[in-house]
Short mmCIF file of C-alpha atoms in Angstrom, two decimals:
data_model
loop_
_atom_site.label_atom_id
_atom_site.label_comp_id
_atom_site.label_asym_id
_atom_site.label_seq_id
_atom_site.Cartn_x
_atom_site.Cartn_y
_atom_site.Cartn_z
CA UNK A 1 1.28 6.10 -23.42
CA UNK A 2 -1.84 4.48 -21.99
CA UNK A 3 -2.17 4.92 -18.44
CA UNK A 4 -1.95 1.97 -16.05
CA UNK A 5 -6.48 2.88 -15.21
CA UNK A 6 -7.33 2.37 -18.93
CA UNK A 7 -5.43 -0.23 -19.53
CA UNK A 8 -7.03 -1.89 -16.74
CA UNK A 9 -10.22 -0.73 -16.37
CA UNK A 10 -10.29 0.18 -12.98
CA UNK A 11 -10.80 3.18 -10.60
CA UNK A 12 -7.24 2.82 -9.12
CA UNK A 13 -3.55 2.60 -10.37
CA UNK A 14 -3.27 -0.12 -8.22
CA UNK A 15 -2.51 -3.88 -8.81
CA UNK A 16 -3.02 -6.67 -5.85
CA UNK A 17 -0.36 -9.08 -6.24
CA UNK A 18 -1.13 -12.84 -6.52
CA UNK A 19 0.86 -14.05 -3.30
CA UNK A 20 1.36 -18.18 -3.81
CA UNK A 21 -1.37 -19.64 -1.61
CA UNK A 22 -2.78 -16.58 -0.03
CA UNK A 23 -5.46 -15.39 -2.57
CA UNK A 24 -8.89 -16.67 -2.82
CA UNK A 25 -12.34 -15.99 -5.26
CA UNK A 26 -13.68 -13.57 -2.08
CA UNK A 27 -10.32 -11.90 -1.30
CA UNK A 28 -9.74 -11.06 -5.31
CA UNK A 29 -13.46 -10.21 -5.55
CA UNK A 30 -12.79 -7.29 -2.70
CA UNK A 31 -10.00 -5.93 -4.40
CA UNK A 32 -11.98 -5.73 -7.52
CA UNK A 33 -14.96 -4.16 -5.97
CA UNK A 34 -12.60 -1.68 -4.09
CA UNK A 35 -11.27 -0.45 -7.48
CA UNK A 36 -8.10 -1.99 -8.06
CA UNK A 37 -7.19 -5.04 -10.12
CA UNK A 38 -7.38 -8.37 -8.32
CA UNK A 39 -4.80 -11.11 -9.52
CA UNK A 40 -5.71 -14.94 -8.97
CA UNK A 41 -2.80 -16.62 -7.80
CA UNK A 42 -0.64 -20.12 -7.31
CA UNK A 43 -2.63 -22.22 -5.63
CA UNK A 44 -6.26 -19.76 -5.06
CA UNK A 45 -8.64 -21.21 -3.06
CA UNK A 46 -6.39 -24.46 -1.67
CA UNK A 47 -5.45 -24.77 2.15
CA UNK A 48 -3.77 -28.04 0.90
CA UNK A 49 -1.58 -29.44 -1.60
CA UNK A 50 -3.29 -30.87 -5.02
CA UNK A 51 -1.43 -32.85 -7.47
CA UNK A 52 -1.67 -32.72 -11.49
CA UNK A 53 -2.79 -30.22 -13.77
CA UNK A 54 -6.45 -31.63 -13.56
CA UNK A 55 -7.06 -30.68 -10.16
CA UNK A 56 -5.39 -27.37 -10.49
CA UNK A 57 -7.38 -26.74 -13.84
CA UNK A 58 -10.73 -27.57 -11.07
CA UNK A 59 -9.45 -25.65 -8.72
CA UNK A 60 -8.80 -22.73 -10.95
CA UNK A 61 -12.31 -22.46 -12.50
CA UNK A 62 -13.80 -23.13 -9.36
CA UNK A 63 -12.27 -20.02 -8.09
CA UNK A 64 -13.00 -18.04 -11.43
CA UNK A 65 -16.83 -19.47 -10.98
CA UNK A 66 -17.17 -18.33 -7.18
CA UNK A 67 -15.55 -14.72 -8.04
CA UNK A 68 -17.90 -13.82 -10.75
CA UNK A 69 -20.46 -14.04 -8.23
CA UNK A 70 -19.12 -11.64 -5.89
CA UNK A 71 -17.60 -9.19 -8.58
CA UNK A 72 -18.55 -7.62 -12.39
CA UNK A 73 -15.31 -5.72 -12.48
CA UNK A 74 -12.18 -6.87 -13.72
CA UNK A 75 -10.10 -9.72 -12.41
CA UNK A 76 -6.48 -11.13 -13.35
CA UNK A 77 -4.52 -14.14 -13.24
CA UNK A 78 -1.10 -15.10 -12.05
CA UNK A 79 1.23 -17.18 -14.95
CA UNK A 80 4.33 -18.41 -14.02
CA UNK A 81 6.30 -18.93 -16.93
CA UNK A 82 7.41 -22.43 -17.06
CA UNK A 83 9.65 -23.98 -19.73
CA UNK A 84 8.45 -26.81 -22.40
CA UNK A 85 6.08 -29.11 -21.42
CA UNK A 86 4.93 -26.65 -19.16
CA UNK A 87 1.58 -28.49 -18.09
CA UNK A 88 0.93 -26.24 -15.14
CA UNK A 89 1.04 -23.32 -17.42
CA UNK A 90 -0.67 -24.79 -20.02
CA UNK A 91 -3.26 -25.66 -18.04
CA UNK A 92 -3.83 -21.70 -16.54
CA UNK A 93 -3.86 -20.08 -19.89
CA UNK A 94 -6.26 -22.66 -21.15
CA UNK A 95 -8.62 -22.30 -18.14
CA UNK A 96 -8.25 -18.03 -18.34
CA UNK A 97 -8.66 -17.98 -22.04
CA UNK A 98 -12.08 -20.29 -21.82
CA UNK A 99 -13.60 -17.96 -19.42
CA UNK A 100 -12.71 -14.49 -21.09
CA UNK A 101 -9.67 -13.29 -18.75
CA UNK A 102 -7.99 -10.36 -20.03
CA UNK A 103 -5.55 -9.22 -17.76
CA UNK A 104 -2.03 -11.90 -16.93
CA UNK A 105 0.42 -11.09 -14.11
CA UNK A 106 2.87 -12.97 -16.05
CA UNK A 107 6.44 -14.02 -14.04
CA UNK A 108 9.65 -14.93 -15.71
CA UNK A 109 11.72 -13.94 -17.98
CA UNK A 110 10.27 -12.77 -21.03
CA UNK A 111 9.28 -15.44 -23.75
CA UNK A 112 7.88 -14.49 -26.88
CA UNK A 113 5.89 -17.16 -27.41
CA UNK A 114 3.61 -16.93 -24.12
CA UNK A 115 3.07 -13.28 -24.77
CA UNK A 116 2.50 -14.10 -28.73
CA UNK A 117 -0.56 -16.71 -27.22
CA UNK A 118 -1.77 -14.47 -24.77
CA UNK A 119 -2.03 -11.21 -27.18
CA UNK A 120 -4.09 -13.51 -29.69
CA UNK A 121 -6.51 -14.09 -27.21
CA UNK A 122 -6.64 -10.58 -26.50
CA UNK A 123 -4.31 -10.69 -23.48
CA UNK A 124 -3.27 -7.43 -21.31
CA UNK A 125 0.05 -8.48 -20.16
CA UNK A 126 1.55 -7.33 -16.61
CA UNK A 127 5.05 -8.35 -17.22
CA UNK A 128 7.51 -9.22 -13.92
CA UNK A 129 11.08 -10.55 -14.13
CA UNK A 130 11.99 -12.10 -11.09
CA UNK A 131 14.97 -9.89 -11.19
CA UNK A 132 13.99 -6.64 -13.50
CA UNK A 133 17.23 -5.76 -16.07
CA UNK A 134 17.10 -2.86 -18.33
CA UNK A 135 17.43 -5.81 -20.81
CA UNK A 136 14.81 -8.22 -19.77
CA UNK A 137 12.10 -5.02 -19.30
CA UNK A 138 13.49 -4.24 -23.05
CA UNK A 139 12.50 -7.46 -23.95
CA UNK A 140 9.33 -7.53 -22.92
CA UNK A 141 8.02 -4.56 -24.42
CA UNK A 142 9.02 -5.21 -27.77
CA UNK A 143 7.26 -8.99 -27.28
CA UNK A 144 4.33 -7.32 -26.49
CA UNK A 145 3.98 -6.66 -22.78
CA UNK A 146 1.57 -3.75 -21.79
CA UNK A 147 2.67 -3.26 -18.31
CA UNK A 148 6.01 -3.90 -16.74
CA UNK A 149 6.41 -4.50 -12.69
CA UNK A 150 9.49 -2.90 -11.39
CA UNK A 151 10.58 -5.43 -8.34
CA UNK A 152 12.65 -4.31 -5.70
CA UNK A 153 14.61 -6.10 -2.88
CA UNK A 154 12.18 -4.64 -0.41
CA UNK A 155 9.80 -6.94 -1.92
CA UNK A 156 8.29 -10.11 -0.24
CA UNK A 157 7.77 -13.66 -1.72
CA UNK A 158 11.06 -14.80 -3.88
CA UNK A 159 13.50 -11.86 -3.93
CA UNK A 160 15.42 -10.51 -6.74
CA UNK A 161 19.17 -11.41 -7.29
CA UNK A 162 20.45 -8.64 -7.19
CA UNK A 163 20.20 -6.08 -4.25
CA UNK A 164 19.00 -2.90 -6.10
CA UNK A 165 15.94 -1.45 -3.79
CA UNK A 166 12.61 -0.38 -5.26
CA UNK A 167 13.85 3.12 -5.03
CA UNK A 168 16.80 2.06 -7.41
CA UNK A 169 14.70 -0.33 -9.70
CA UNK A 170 12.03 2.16 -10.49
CA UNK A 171 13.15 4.80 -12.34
CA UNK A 172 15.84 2.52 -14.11
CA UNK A 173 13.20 0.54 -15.38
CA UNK A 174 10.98 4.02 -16.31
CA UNK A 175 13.57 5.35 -18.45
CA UNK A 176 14.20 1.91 -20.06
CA UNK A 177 10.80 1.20 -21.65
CA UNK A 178 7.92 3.47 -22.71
CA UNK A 179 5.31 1.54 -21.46
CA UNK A 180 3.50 1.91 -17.67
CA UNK A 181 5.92 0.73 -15.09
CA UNK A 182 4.19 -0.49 -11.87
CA UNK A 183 6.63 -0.20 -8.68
CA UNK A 184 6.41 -3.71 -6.78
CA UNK A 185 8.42 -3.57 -2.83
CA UNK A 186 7.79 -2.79 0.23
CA UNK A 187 5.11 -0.39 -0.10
CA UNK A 188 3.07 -0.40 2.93
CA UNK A 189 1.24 3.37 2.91
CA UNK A 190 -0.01 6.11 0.71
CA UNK A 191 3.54 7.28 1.23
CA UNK A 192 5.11 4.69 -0.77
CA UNK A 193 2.54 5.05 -3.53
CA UNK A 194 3.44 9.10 -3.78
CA UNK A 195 6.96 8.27 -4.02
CA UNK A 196 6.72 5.78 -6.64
CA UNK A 197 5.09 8.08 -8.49
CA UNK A 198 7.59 10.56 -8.05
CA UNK A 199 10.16 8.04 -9.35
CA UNK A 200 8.72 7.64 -12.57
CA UNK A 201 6.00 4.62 -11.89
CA UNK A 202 2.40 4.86 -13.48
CA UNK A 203 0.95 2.96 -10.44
CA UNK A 204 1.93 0.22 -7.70
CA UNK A 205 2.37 -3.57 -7.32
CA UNK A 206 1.20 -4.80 -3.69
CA UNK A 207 1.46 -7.60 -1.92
CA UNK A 208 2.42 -7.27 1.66
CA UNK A 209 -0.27 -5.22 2.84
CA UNK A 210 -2.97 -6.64 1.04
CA UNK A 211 -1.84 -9.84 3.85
CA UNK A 212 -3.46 -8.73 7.12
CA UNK A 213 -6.53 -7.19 5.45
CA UNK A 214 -10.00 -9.18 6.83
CA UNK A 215 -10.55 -10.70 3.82
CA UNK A 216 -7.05 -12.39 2.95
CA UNK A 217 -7.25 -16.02 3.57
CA UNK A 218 -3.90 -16.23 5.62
CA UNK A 219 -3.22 -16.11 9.15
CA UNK A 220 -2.35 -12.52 9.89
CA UNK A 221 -1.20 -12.10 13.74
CA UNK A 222 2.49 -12.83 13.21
CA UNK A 223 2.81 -10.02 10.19
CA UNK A 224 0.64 -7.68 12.64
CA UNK A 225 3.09 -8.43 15.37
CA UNK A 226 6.18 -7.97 13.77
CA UNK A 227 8.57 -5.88 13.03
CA UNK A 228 11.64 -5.14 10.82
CA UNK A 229 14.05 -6.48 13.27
CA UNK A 230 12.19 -9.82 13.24
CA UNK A 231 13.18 -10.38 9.55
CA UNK A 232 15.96 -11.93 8.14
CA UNK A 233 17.17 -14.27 5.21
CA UNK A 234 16.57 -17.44 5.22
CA UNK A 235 17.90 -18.42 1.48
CA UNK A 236 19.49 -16.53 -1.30
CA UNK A 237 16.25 -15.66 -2.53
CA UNK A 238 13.55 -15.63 0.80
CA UNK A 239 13.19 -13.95 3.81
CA UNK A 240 10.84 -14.59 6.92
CA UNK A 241 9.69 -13.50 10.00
CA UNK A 242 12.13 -14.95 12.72
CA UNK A 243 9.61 -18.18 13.88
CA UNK A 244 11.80 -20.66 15.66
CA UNK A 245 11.66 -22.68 12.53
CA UNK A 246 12.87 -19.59 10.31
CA UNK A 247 15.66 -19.29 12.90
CA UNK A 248 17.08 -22.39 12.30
CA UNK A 249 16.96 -22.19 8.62
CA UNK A 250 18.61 -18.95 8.64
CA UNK A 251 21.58 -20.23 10.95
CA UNK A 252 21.99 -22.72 8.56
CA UNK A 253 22.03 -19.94 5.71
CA UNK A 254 24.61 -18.09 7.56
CA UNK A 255 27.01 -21.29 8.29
CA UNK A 256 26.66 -23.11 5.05
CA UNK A 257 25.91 -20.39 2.31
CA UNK A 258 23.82 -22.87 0.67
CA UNK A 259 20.36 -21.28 -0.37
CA UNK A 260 19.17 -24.15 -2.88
CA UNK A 261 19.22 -27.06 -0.17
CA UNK A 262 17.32 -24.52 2.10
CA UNK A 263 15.04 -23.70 -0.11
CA UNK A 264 14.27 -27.06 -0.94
CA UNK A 265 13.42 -28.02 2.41
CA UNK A 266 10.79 -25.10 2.49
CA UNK A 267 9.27 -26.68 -0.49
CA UNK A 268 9.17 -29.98 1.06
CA UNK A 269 7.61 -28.22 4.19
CA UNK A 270 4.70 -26.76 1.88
CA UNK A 271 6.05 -23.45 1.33
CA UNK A 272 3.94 -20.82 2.06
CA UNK A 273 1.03 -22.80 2.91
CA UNK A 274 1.42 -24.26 6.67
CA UNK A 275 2.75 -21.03 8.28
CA UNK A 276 1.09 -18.34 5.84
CA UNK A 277 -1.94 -19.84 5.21
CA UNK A 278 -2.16 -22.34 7.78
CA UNK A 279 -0.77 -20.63 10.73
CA UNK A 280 1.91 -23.30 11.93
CA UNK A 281 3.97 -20.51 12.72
CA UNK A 282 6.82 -22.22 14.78
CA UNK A 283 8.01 -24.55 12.18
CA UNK A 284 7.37 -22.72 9.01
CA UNK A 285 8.44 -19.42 7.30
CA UNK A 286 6.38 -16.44 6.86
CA UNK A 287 7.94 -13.91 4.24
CA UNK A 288 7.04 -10.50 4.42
CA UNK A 289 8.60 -7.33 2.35
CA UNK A 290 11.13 -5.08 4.76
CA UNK A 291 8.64 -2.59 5.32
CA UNK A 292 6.82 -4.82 8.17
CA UNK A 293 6.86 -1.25 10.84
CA UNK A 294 4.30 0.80 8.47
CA UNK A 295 1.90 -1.97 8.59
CA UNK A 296 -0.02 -1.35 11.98
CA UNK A 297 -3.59 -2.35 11.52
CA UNK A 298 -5.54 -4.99 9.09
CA UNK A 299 -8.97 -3.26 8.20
CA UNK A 300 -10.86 -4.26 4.99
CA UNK A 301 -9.37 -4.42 1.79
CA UNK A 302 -11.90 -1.68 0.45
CA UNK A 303 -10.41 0.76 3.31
CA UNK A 304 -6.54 -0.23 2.43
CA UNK A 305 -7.17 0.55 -1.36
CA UNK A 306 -8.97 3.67 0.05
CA UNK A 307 -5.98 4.64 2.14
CA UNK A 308 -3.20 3.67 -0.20
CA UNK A 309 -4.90 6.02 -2.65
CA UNK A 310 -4.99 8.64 -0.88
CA UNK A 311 -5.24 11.87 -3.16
CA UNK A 312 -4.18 9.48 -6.15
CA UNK A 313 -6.35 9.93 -9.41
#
């Protein structure tokens, strides 16, 4: 078995997650300078909405353009896995593959296909269900995928459907596959890194955290603020930080049982991008994974890999 460092080609067993609309060429270029593998993701770069795969094609090598002026190490980028036409997708791979990416945080279910296309052009592929099976992570090893992230319900962003914790998620998905399992869910502190080590991961998956560090482009006080008992559901599949707006959303949630018309209207409002990124905290959502105590201080990004790695080869 490879390890997670050589397949990568960084310092540290440690993968930044590509959060929709809170990564950008600078944040992604500190994480790759710090040792650990920096992942482009939905939206890099935008503090508004663009329309068509054109602009997002820009966009995207725009982003790719500014990074490799900041960074010489190795950088990654987000696909979302999108069924036939699938221009948005399309459009990614095309972009990555014209300017020599290597390394995919690829989302969905496993397809065949998309892994076939990204392995001809030389591909690495960081494989994440939505909602990690024994069969899906099955699946995507024998299609090709070189890394698999293990996703937990502690996680932040869109949840898994089913309510298995990272602690639970982990070693199932170690034993299932022989390649290097990445735990992905509320880890917050060197802490959670030793223990998902312990559990049978290769290395770590982080999102969260990576959030209030100085060079994240997001608005940071509320996560800084808060605290586990300021968290709920607001959908089957999201939770936020109780802002009056998330409040409302969530009583809805609770009276009506009806995640997919809630989560619609948080796609109508923008998603992530006016409270996240924006900071229109009172009528948007912010998610956050359920660890939101351990994270008491923002700092650079070079001194949270530092810290998360603490005593980790």
């Amino acid at each position: 078995m490879s390890s997670v460092t050589e397949l990568l080609h960084t310092k540290y067993p440690l993968v930044q997650a590509p959060m929709n609309w809170a990564t950008d060429a600078r944040f992604v270029a500190a994480v790759a300078n710090a040792g650990a593998l920096g992942v482009l993701g939905p939206n890099a770069g935008l503090s508004e909405m663009v329309h068509g795969s054109s602009a997002h094609e820009r966009q995207l090598q725009a982003q790719l353009d500014q990074v490799r002026t900041l960074t010489d190490q190795p950088i990654g980028i987000n696909v979302v896995l999108e069924p036939d036409p699938a221009p948005h997708m399309n459009s990614t791979l095309e972009v990555a593959f014209a300017n020599g990416i290597r390394y995919f945080a690829v989302v969905g279910e496993p397809d065949q296909a998309v892994y076939r296309r990204i392995k001809d052009h030389g591909g690495v592929i960081l494989a994440r269900p939505l909602t990690p099976t024994v069969a899906n992570a099955k699946a995507a090893e024998a299609y090709g995928a070189d890394i698999l992230v293990a996703t937990g319900y502690d996680e932040g962003g869109i949840l898994p459907q089913h309510f298995q914790g990272t602690f639970t998620v982990v070693p199932t998905m170690a034993d299932a596959v022989s390649i290097p399992v990445l735990a992905a869910g509320g880890i917050n502190d060197a802490r959670g890194v030793r223990a998902a080590l312990v559990l049978g991961a290769q290395g770590v998956y982080v999102g969260t955290r990576f959030l209030v560090t100085a060079e994240a482009p997001v608005a940071k006080e509320a996560l800084l603020a808060g605290s586990y008992d300021q968290v709920d559901l607001v959908s089957h599949d999201q939770r936020s930080l109780m802002t009056p707006g998330a409040k409302q959303l969530a009583a809805r949630f609770k009276e009506t049982n009806d995640g997919r018309a809630i989560d619609q209207i948080i796609a109508q409002r923008g998603g992530m991008l006016p409270g996240l990124r924006l900071g229109q905290v009172d009528d948007n959502i912010i998610s956050t994974n359920t660890g939101l105590d351990l994270i008491k201080h923002g700092g650079t990004v070079a001194e949270l890999v530092e810290e998360l790695m603490e005593g980790i080869k």
